[in-house]
Coordinates of C-alpha atoms in Angstrom, one line a residue:
M1 CA -38.6 32.5 20.1
S2 CA -36.5 35.5 20.8
S3 CA -37.9 38.7 22.3
I4 CA -37.1 40.5 19.0
I5 CA -39.3 38.4 17.0
S6 CA -42.0 38.3 19.7
K7 CA -42.2 42.0 19.8
T8 CA -43.3 42.1 16.1
P9 CA -45.7 39.2 15.9
R10 CA -47.7 40.8 13.1
A11 CA -44.7 41.4 10.7
A12 CA -45.6 38.4 8.5
P13 CA -47.7 39.4 5.5
R14 CA -51.3 38.3 5.2
L15 CA -50.3 36.0 2.3
L16 CA -48.0 34.0 4.5
S17 CA -50.6 33.6 7.2
W18 CA -53.4 32.6 4.9
G19 CA -51.1 30.3 3.0
A20 CA -50.1 28.5 6.2
L21 CA -53.7 28.2 7.5
V22 CA -54.9 27.0 4.0
V23 CA -52.3 24.2 4.1
A24 CA -53.3 23.2 7.7
G25 CA -57.0 23.2 6.6
L26 CA -56.2 21.0 3.5
C27 CA -54.4 18.6 5.8
L28 CA -57.4 18.4 8.0
L29 CA -59.9 17.9 5.1
P30 CA -59.4 14.1 4.6
M31 CA -59.8 13.4 8.2
L32 CA -63.0 15.4 8.5
A33 CA -64.3 13.8 5.2
V34 CA -63.8 10.3 6.6
L35 CA -65.5 11.3 9.9
I36 CA -68.5 12.8 8.0
A37 CA -68.8 10.0 5.5
A38 CA -68.6 7.3 8.2
L39 CA -71.2 9.0 10.5
T40 CA -73.7 9.8 7.7
G41 CA -73.5 6.4 6.0
G42 CA -75.9 4.6 8.3
T43 CA -75.3 1.8 10.6
D44 CA -76.2 -1.2 8.4
T45 CA -72.7 -1.5 6.9
I46 CA -70.9 -1.2 10.2
A47 CA -73.3 -3.7 11.8
H48 CA -72.6 -6.1 9.0
L49 CA -68.8 -5.5 9.4
A50 CA -69.0 -6.0 13.1
D51 CA -70.8 -9.4 12.6
S52 CA -68.3 -10.6 9.9
V53 CA -64.8 -9.2 9.6
L54 CA -64.4 -6.2 12.0
G55 CA -63.2 -8.5 14.8
R56 CA -60.7 -10.2 12.6
Y57 CA -59.3 -6.9 11.3
A58 CA -58.9 -5.5 14.8
A59 CA -57.3 -8.7 16.2
N60 CA -54.9 -9.1 13.3
T61 CA -54.0 -5.3 13.4
G62 CA -53.5 -5.4 17.2
L63 CA -51.4 -8.6 17.2
L64 CA -49.2 -7.2 14.4
V65 CA -48.7 -4.0 16.4
I66 CA -47.7 -6.0 19.4
L67 CA -45.3 -8.2 17.5
V68 CA -43.7 -5.3 15.6
S69 CA -43.3 -3.3 18.9
L70 CA -41.5 -6.1 20.6
G71 CA -39.3 -6.9 17.7
T72 CA -38.3 -3.4 16.9
F73 CA -37.6 -2.6 20.6
A74 CA -35.4 -5.7 21.1
I75 CA -33.4 -5.2 17.9
G76 CA -33.3 -1.4 17.8
V77 CA -32.3 -1.0 21.5
G78 CA -30.0 -3.9 21.7
S79 CA -28.0 -3.0 18.6
A80 CA -27.9 0.7 19.6
W81 CA -26.5 -0.2 23.0
L82 CA -23.8 -2.4 21.6
V83 CA -22.4 0.0 19.0
T84 CA -22.6 2.9 21.4
M85 CA -21.4 1.4 24.7
T86 CA -19.1 -1.4 23.7
R87 CA -16.2 -2.1 21.3
F88 CA -15.8 -5.2 19.2
P89 CA -14.5 -6.0 15.7
G90 CA -16.5 -4.2 13.0
V91 CA -18.4 -1.9 15.4
R92 CA -17.7 1.2 13.3
L93 CA -19.1 -0.6 10.2
F94 CA -22.2 -1.7 12.0
E95 CA -23.0 1.9 13.3
I96 CA -23.8 2.7 9.6
A97 CA -24.9 -0.6 8.2
L98 CA -27.6 -1.1 10.8
V99 CA -29.5 1.8 9.1
L100 CA -29.5 0.3 5.7
P101 CA -32.8 -1.7 6.0
L102 CA -34.6 1.6 6.2
A103 CA -34.3 2.0 2.5
F104 CA -36.5 -1.2 1.9
P105 CA -40.2 -1.1 1.8
A106 CA -41.6 -4.0 3.8
Y107 CA -43.5 -5.3 0.8
V108 CA -40.2 -5.6 -1.2
L109 CA -38.8 -7.8 1.7
A110 CA -41.9 -9.9 1.5
Y111 CA -41.3 -10.6 -2.2
A112 CA -37.7 -11.5 -1.6
Y113 CA -38.3 -13.8 1.3
T114 CA -41.2 -15.5 -0.4
H115 CA -38.8 -16.5 -3.2
V116 CA -36.4 -17.8 -0.5
L117 CA -38.6 -19.5 2.0
D118 CA -41.8 -20.6 0.2
H119 CA -42.4 -24.2 -0.7
P120 CA -40.7 -24.0 -4.1
G121 CA -37.9 -21.7 -2.6
I122 CA -34.2 -22.5 -2.3
V123 CA -34.4 -23.3 1.5
Q124 CA -37.2 -25.9 1.4
T125 CA -36.0 -27.3 -1.9
S126 CA -32.5 -27.9 -0.4
L127 CA -34.0 -29.5 2.7
R128 CA -36.0 -32.0 0.7
H129 CA -33.1 -32.8 -1.5
M130 CA -30.7 -33.3 1.4
M131 CA -33.1 -35.2 3.7
G132 CA -35.0 -37.1 1.1
W133 CA -38.3 -35.8 2.3
G134 CA -41.5 -35.6 0.3
P135 CA -43.7 -32.5 0.1
R136 CA -45.8 -33.5 3.2
D137 CA -43.0 -35.2 5.3
Y138 CA -42.0 -32.2 7.2
W139 CA -43.2 -28.9 8.8
F140 CA -41.8 -25.6 7.9
P141 CA -43.0 -22.1 9.1
D142 CA -45.3 -20.4 6.7
I143 CA -43.9 -17.2 5.5
R144 CA -47.3 -16.1 4.2
S145 CA -48.7 -15.5 7.6
L146 CA -49.2 -12.8 10.2
G147 CA -46.0 -13.9 11.8
G148 CA -44.2 -13.6 8.5
A149 CA -45.7 -10.1 8.0
A150 CA -44.4 -9.0 11.4
V151 CA -40.9 -10.3 10.7
M152 CA -40.8 -8.3 7.4
L153 CA -42.0 -5.1 9.2
V154 CA -39.6 -5.5 12.1
L155 CA -36.7 -6.0 9.8
V156 CA -37.3 -2.6 7.9
L157 CA -38.7 -0.5 10.9
Y158 CA -36.2 -1.3 13.7
P159 CA -33.9 1.5 12.4
Y160 CA -36.4 4.0 13.8
V161 CA -35.7 2.7 17.2
Y162 CA -32.0 2.2 16.6
L163 CA -31.4 5.8 15.5
L164 CA -33.4 7.4 18.4
A165 CA -32.0 5.0 21.1
R166 CA -28.4 5.5 19.8
A167 CA -28.7 9.3 19.9
S168 CA -30.1 9.0 23.4
F169 CA -27.3 6.8 24.6
L170 CA -24.7 9.1 23.2
Q171 CA -26.2 12.1 25.1
Q172 CA -26.2 10.3 28.5
S173 CA -23.5 11.1 31.0
G174 CA -21.3 8.3 32.0
S175 CA -21.4 9.2 35.7
T176 CA -24.6 7.3 36.5
F177 CA -23.6 4.3 34.6
M178 CA -20.2 4.2 36.3
A179 CA -21.8 4.8 39.7
A180 CA -23.9 1.7 39.1
R181 CA -20.8 -0.3 38.1
A182 CA -19.0 1.0 41.2
L183 CA -21.9 -0.3 43.4
G184 CA -21.3 -3.8 42.0
S185 CA -23.8 -4.0 39.2
R186 CA -22.8 -5.9 36.1
P187 CA -22.8 -4.1 32.7
L188 CA -26.1 -5.7 31.7
V189 CA -27.7 -4.9 35.1
A190 CA -26.4 -1.3 34.9
F191 CA -27.8 -1.0 31.4
W192 CA -31.2 -2.3 32.4
R193 CA -31.5 -0.3 35.6
V194 CA -29.8 3.0 34.5
S195 CA -29.3 3.6 30.8
L196 CA -32.5 2.1 29.5
P197 CA -34.8 4.1 31.9
L198 CA -33.0 7.3 30.9
A199 CA -33.5 6.6 27.2
R200 CA -37.1 5.5 27.6
P201 CA -38.8 8.6 26.0
A202 CA -36.7 8.4 22.8
I203 CA -37.2 4.6 22.6
A204 CA -40.9 5.0 23.0
A205 CA -41.0 7.6 20.3
G206 CA -39.2 5.2 17.9
V207 CA -41.4 2.3 18.7
L208 CA -44.5 4.4 18.2
L209 CA -43.1 5.5 14.8
A210 CA -42.7 1.9 13.9
V211 CA -46.2 1.1 15.1
M212 CA -47.7 3.9 12.9
E213 CA -45.9 2.6 9.9
T214 CA -47.3 -0.9 10.7
I215 CA -50.9 0.1 10.8
A216 CA -50.3 2.1 7.5
D217 CA -48.8 -0.9 5.8
F218 CA -50.8 -2.4 2.9
G219 CA -48.4 -4.2 0.6
T220 CA -47.0 -6.7 3.0
V221 CA -50.2 -7.8 4.7
A222 CA -52.1 -7.9 1.4
Y223 CA -49.5 -10.0 -0.3
F224 CA -49.3 -12.4 2.7
G225 CA -53.1 -12.6 2.9
V226 CA -53.3 -11.1 6.4
Q227 CA -56.7 -9.3 6.9
T228 CA -56.2 -5.9 8.6
F229 CA -57.9 -2.6 8.5
A230 CA -55.6 -1.4 5.6
T231 CA -56.6 -4.4 3.4
G232 CA -60.2 -4.1 4.5
I233 CA -60.4 -0.4 3.3
Y234 CA -59.0 -1.4 -0.1
T235 CA -61.3 -4.4 -0.4
S236 CA -64.4 -2.4 0.6
W237 CA -63.6 0.4 -1.9
F238 CA -62.6 -1.6 -5.0
S239 CA -63.7 -5.2 -4.7
L240 CA -67.0 -4.6 -3.1
G241 CA -67.7 -1.0 -4.2
D242 CA -68.8 -0.1 -0.7
R243 CA -67.8 3.5 -0.1
T244 CA -69.6 3.7 3.3
G245 CA -67.9 0.5 4.5
A246 CA -64.6 1.9 3.4
A247 CA -65.2 5.2 5.2
Q248 CA -66.2 3.4 8.4
L249 CA -63.2 1.2 8.4
A250 CA -61.0 4.1 7.7
L251 CA -62.6 5.9 10.7
C252 CA -61.6 3.0 13.0
L253 CA -58.0 3.0 11.7
L254 CA -57.9 6.8 11.9
T255 CA -59.0 6.7 15.5
F256 CA -56.2 4.3 16.4
A257 CA -53.6 6.3 14.4
L258 CA -54.5 9.6 16.0
L259 CA -54.4 7.9 19.4
L260 CA -50.8 6.8 18.7
A261 CA -50.0 10.3 17.4
V262 CA -51.0 11.8 20.7
L263 CA -48.9 9.3 22.6
E264 CA -45.9 10.0 20.4
R265 CA -46.3 13.7 20.9
K266 CA -46.5 13.3 24.7
Q267 CA -43.4 11.1 24.6
R268 CA -41.5 13.7 22.5
G269 CA -42.5 16.3 24.9
Q270 CA -40.9 14.4 27.8
A271 CA -37.8 13.4 25.8
K272 CA -35.4 15.8 27.4
Y273 CA -35.2 14.8 31.0
H274 CA -32.1 12.7 30.4
D275 CA -30.0 15.7 29.4
S276 CA -29.5 17.1 32.9
S277 CA -25.9 15.8 33.2
Q278 CA -24.9 16.3 29.6
G279 CA -21.9 18.3 30.5
Q280 CA -20.2 15.4 32.3
K281 CA -18.0 13.0 30.5
Q282 CA -19.2 9.8 28.8
H283 CA -18.2 6.5 30.3
P284 CA -15.5 4.7 28.5
P285 CA -16.7 2.0 26.1
I286 CA -16.6 -1.6 27.3
E287 CA -14.1 -3.7 25.4
L288 CA -15.5 -7.1 24.3
A289 CA -13.3 -10.1 23.5
G290 CA -13.7 -13.7 22.9
W291 CA -17.3 -15.1 22.8
Q292 CA -18.7 -11.8 24.0
A293 CA -17.3 -10.1 20.9
A294 CA -18.5 -12.9 18.7
A295 CA -22.0 -12.6 20.1
A296 CA -22.1 -8.8 19.6
L297 CA -20.9 -9.4 16.1
I298 CA -23.7 -11.9 15.4
L299 CA -26.4 -9.7 17.2
C300 CA -25.5 -6.6 15.1
G301 CA -24.9 -8.6 11.9
L302 CA -28.1 -10.6 11.7
P303 CA -30.4 -7.5 11.3
V304 CA -28.2 -6.2 8.5
L305 CA -27.9 -9.7 6.9
L306 CA -31.7 -10.3 7.1
G307 CA -32.9 -6.8 6.4
A308 CA -30.6 -5.8 3.5
V309 CA -28.0 -8.3 2.3
I310 CA -30.2 -11.4 1.7
P311 CA -33.2 -9.4 0.1
V312 CA -30.8 -7.7 -2.3
I313 CA -29.2 -11.0 -3.3
S314 CA -32.7 -12.6 -3.7
L315 CA -34.0 -9.8 -5.8
L316 CA -30.9 -9.7 -8.0
S317 CA -31.2 -13.5 -8.6
L318 CA -34.9 -13.1 -9.5
G319 CA -34.4 -9.9 -11.6
I320 CA -31.5 -11.3 -13.7
G321 CA -33.6 -14.3 -14.8
S322 CA -36.8 -12.3 -15.5
E323 CA -38.1 -11.1 -18.8
Q324 CA -38.7 -7.6 -17.5
D325 CA -36.8 -5.0 -19.6
L326 CA -36.1 -1.9 -17.5
F327 CA -35.3 0.1 -20.6
S328 CA -38.4 -0.8 -22.6
P329 CA -40.9 2.0 -23.3
R330 CA -43.4 0.5 -20.8
Y331 CA -40.9 0.4 -18.0
I332 CA -39.6 3.9 -18.8
G333 CA -43.3 5.0 -18.4
F334 CA -43.4 3.4 -15.0
V335 CA -40.2 5.2 -14.0
R336 CA -41.4 8.5 -15.5
H337 CA -44.8 8.3 -13.7
S338 CA -43.0 7.5 -10.4
L339 CA -40.5 10.4 -10.8
T340 CA -43.2 12.8 -11.9
L341 CA -45.4 12.1 -8.8
A342 CA -42.4 12.0 -6.5
G343 CA -41.0 15.3 -7.8
L344 CA -44.2 17.2 -7.7
A345 CA -45.1 15.9 -4.3
A346 CA -41.7 16.7 -2.9
G347 CA -41.7 20.2 -4.3
L348 CA -45.3 20.9 -3.1
T349 CA -44.6 19.4 0.4
L350 CA -41.4 21.5 0.8
V351 CA -43.3 24.8 -0.1
A352 CA -46.0 23.8 2.4
A353 CA -43.4 23.1 5.1
I354 CA -41.7 26.4 4.5
L355 CA -45.0 28.2 4.8
L356 CA -45.9 26.6 8.1
G357 CA -42.4 26.7 9.6
Y358 CA -41.8 30.4 8.7
F359 CA -45.3 31.3 9.9
Q360 CA -44.6 29.8 13.3
R361 CA -41.4 31.7 13.5
M362 CA -42.9 35.1 12.5
Q363 CA -46.1 34.7 14.4
P364 CA -45.6 32.5 17.4
G365 CA -48.7 31.6 19.3
R366 CA -51.6 29.3 19.5
L367 CA -52.7 29.8 15.9
A368 CA -49.4 28.9 14.5
S369 CA -48.8 26.1 16.9
G370 CA -52.3 24.7 16.1
A371 CA -51.7 24.9 12.4
N372 CA -48.3 23.0 12.7
Y373 CA -49.9 20.4 14.9
V374 CA -52.7 19.7 12.4
A375 CA -50.3 19.6 9.5
R376 CA -48.2 17.0 11.4
M377 CA -51.2 14.7 12.0
G378 CA -50.8 13.4 8.5
Y379 CA -47.8 11.2 9.3
A380 CA -50.0 9.2 11.6
V381 CA -52.8 8.7 9.1
P382 CA -52.4 5.7 6.7
G383 CA -52.3 6.3 3.0
G384 CA -55.5 4.4 2.5
V385 CA -57.4 6.6 5.0
I386 CA -56.1 9.7 3.3
A387 CA -57.2 8.3 -0.1
V388 CA -60.7 7.5 1.1
G389 CA -60.9 10.9 2.9
L390 CA -60.1 12.8 -0.3
L391 CA -62.0 10.7 -2.8
V392 CA -65.3 10.9 -0.9
P393 CA -65.7 14.7 -1.1
F394 CA -64.0 15.3 -4.4
A395 CA -65.9 12.4 -6.2
A396 CA -69.1 14.0 -4.9
F397 CA -67.9 17.4 -6.4
D398 CA -67.0 15.8 -9.6
N399 CA -70.4 14.1 -10.0
A400 CA -72.2 17.3 -9.1
L401 CA -70.1 19.3 -11.6
D402 CA -70.6 16.8 -14.3
A403 CA -74.4 16.7 -13.8
W404 CA -74.6 20.5 -13.9
M405 CA -72.4 20.8 -17.0
R406 CA -74.6 18.1 -18.7
A407 CA -77.8 19.9 -17.8
T408 CA -76.5 23.4 -18.8
F409 CA -74.1 22.9 -21.6
D410 CA -74.6 19.3 -22.6
V411 CA -70.9 18.7 -21.9
S412 CA -69.5 16.0 -19.7
T413 CA -66.5 17.0 -17.5
G414 CA -66.0 13.4 -16.2
L415 CA -63.6 13.0 -13.3
F416 CA -62.3 16.5 -13.4
I417 CA -60.4 16.3 -10.0
T418 CA -60.5 12.7 -9.0
G419 CA -59.2 11.6 -12.4
S420 CA -56.0 13.8 -12.2
I421 CA -52.7 13.2 -10.6
W422 CA -53.0 16.4 -8.6
L423 CA -55.3 14.9 -6.1
L424 CA -52.9 12.1 -5.5
V425 CA -50.0 14.6 -5.2
F426 CA -52.1 16.4 -2.6
A427 CA -52.6 13.1 -0.7
Y428 CA -48.8 12.6 -0.7
M429 CA -48.4 16.2 0.8
V430 CA -50.8 15.4 3.6
R431 CA -49.1 12.1 4.3
F432 CA -45.5 13.3 4.4
L433 CA -45.6 16.9 5.3
A434 CA -44.5 16.1 8.9
A435 CA -41.3 14.7 7.6
A436 CA -40.5 17.8 5.7
L437 CA -41.5 20.0 8.6
G438 CA -39.1 18.1 10.9
A439 CA -36.2 18.6 8.5
Y440 CA -37.0 22.3 8.0
E441 CA -37.3 23.0 11.7
G442 CA -34.1 21.1 12.5
G443 CA -32.2 23.5 10.1
Q444 CA -34.1 26.6 11.3
A445 CA -32.5 26.2 14.7
R446 CA -29.2 27.5 12.9
V447 CA -30.9 30.8 12.0
H448 CA -30.3 33.0 15.0
A449 CA -32.9 35.7 15.9
N450 CA -30.2 38.3 15.5
M451 CA -30.1 37.6 11.7
D452 CA -33.8 38.5 11.5
A453 CA -33.2 41.7 13.5
A454 CA -30.2 42.7 11.2
S455 CA -32.3 42.0 8.0
R456 CA -35.1 44.2 9.3
S457 CA -32.7 47.0 10.3
L458 CA -31.6 47.0 6.7
G459 CA -35.1 47.5 5.6
K460 CA -36.0 44.1 4.4
G461 CA -39.4 42.7 5.0
P462 CA -40.4 39.2 6.2
M463 CA -40.5 37.6 2.7
A464 CA -37.2 39.3 1.7
T465 CA -35.6 38.0 4.9
L466 CA -36.9 34.4 4.1
R467 CA -35.5 34.6 0.6
R468 CA -32.2 36.2 1.3
V469 CA -31.4 35.0 4.8
H470 CA -33.2 31.8 5.8
L471 CA -33.4 29.9 2.6
P472 CA -29.6 30.1 1.8
I473 CA -28.8 28.9 5.3
L474 CA -31.4 26.2 5.2
T475 CA -30.4 24.8 1.9
P476 CA -28.9 21.6 3.2
S477 CA -32.0 20.9 5.4
L478 CA -34.3 21.8 2.5
L479 CA -32.6 19.4 0.2
T480 CA -32.8 16.6 2.9
A481 CA -36.5 17.3 3.3
L482 CA -36.9 17.2 -0.5
L483 CA -35.1 13.9 -0.8
I484 CA -36.9 12.2 2.1
V485 CA -40.4 13.1 0.8
F486 CA -39.2 12.1 -2.7
V487 CA -38.3 8.6 -1.6
D488 CA -41.3 8.2 0.6
V489 CA -43.5 8.9 -2.3
M490 CA -41.6 6.4 -4.5
K491 CA -42.4 3.7 -1.9
E492 CA -46.0 4.6 -1.0
L493 CA -48.4 1.9 -2.2
P494 CA -52.0 2.1 -0.7
A495 CA -52.7 5.7 -1.7
T496 CA -51.3 5.2 -5.1
L497 CA -53.3 2.0 -5.7
I498 CA -56.6 3.7 -4.8
M499 CA -56.1 7.2 -6.3
R500 CA -53.9 6.8 -9.3
P501 CA -55.4 7.9 -12.6
F502 CA -56.4 5.4 -15.2
N503 CA -53.3 3.9 -17.0
F504 CA -50.9 5.8 -14.7
D505 CA -49.1 3.0 -13.0
T506 CA -45.9 3.5 -11.0
L507 CA -43.0 1.2 -10.0
A508 CA -44.6 0.4 -6.7
V509 CA -47.9 -0.5 -8.4
Q510 CA -46.1 -2.6 -11.0
A511 CA -44.2 -4.5 -8.3
Y512 CA -47.5 -5.1 -6.3
R513 CA -49.4 -6.2 -9.5
L514 CA -46.7 -8.7 -10.6
A515 CA -46.2 -10.1 -7.1
S516 CA -50.0 -10.5 -6.7
D517 CA -49.9 -12.7 -9.9
E518 CA -47.1 -14.7 -8.3
R519 CA -44.6 -13.3 -10.9
L520 CA -41.9 -12.6 -8.3
D521 CA -39.1 -12.6 -10.9
G522 CA -40.9 -9.7 -12.6
A523 CA -41.7 -7.9 -9.4
A524 CA -37.9 -8.0 -8.5
V525 CA -37.1 -5.4 -11.2
P526 CA -39.2 -2.5 -10.0
S527 CA -38.5 -3.4 -6.5
L528 CA -34.8 -3.1 -7.1
V529 CA -35.2 0.4 -8.6
I530 CA -37.3 1.4 -5.6
V531 CA -34.7 0.2 -3.2
A532 CA -31.9 1.9 -5.1
V533 CA -33.7 5.3 -4.9
G534 CA -34.4 4.6 -1.2
L535 CA -30.7 4.3 -0.5
L536 CA -30.2 8.0 -1.1
P537 CA -31.7 9.4 2.1
V538 CA -30.3 6.4 4.0
I539 CA -26.8 7.4 2.8
L540 CA -27.4 10.9 4.1
I541 CA -28.4 9.5 7.5
C542 CA -25.4 7.2 7.5
R543 CA -23.1 10.2 6.9
Q544 CA -24.7 12.0 9.8
V545 CA -24.2 8.9 12.0
G546 CA -20.6 8.6 10.9
R547 CA -19.9 12.3 11.7
R548 CA -21.3 12.0 15.2

């Protein structure tokens, strides 16, 4: 922060400071509630879980993390290297197309591929027809398995690694790579020994983001019958009615998630050491021809084909033959509920991000940095954990309030807070505030400190400066943040399943419910709507990639 701002650290009004601290405290609340509920619930439940399912949850979650890490690393880094450092037919198209799977929730891919690869699906049916096999005459990989869930997650999460690795490769100087080539190293060896180590922090950050999304996933693993911590929390809360067990499982998952968040933070802090030679020219791209160009075309085309093209075709074929009417009053209600939740959550999250970001700019120091760090922790916390962390204290408050109102006024207040959409909107804010903060701070870099000084010299206070100087300049970044949070809320499933008010289903809940009943043709319709909305931020990302 510039010296001008640093000399007036107390210029921000008390309202701004308290607002930012309240937001940070609210973000910390679900994590503290999970911790307290887990530690005060006794040891009988956790002992029973340890003897029965805890080991299975841990093993499945750990194996899923390993498989997704390896898969996203291989596809993300390999495709980023090919489109950045080589030239082959269609490379410009793949620069953008490789981002498209980011628009798909993993559970939507699970529905699409179950229709294609399951026993009654088109692939196995065609095999039996062509080969004359009976139902038990052959072996085929089971899509409804941990391996199948890992593949679905890899196909939608590798763009995190691709985007960060590509940006890192673009920033690298060509001098080191050309020096390795001049010393006799082949392109692949030079990539492995020079380019890859320089991009390691960015790649590690992308892989860790993919891992955090993996441990937060519920829809895919639940549909495929894979028992993880995420499914265990939902089962304990709803199927078994065991609040203590749900809180203790949530604490296990929260601990793992926060450990990953610390690792990601450290990687991000080290992610600038490859910029030392940025002023030097980039090395010329390697021209590929013949079988090399064909191999590059296949390697870049497969993730797009498997992660976007085939799922869309599968969902369209299912949706066209279904009896689901997107324009019926019932479906219009699902759409309206989804848009209402997403709009409210996006607006509230954006306001919270502005409060925290501007507070850190006006009052730089440990307090502001700590508040921002706490607010960012939510992106590492799965939606199911946040749901449990909010329902435990607010359900206790609702029960106490209802008991007092009954005893005093003979009036029942019912679920005053936990039965409203506002607690769910609050959960969304905690979950996705980090995304809005990232977009806001990225745009704030364009607001020079001299602009603040000029505004103050004209007699404008901090809030007037925010309103008249910062917000107009930050409008593109704010719209991006608004759209990202909007789409993330549309796709969010575990928090919505656990916390939604009675008879307030969304498109994601409807898709999950129909798929759970094996009505994949019906689940295709809300899934396609979710994907269509998810394409909006992906198009923005693609435009930025194209400009660069």
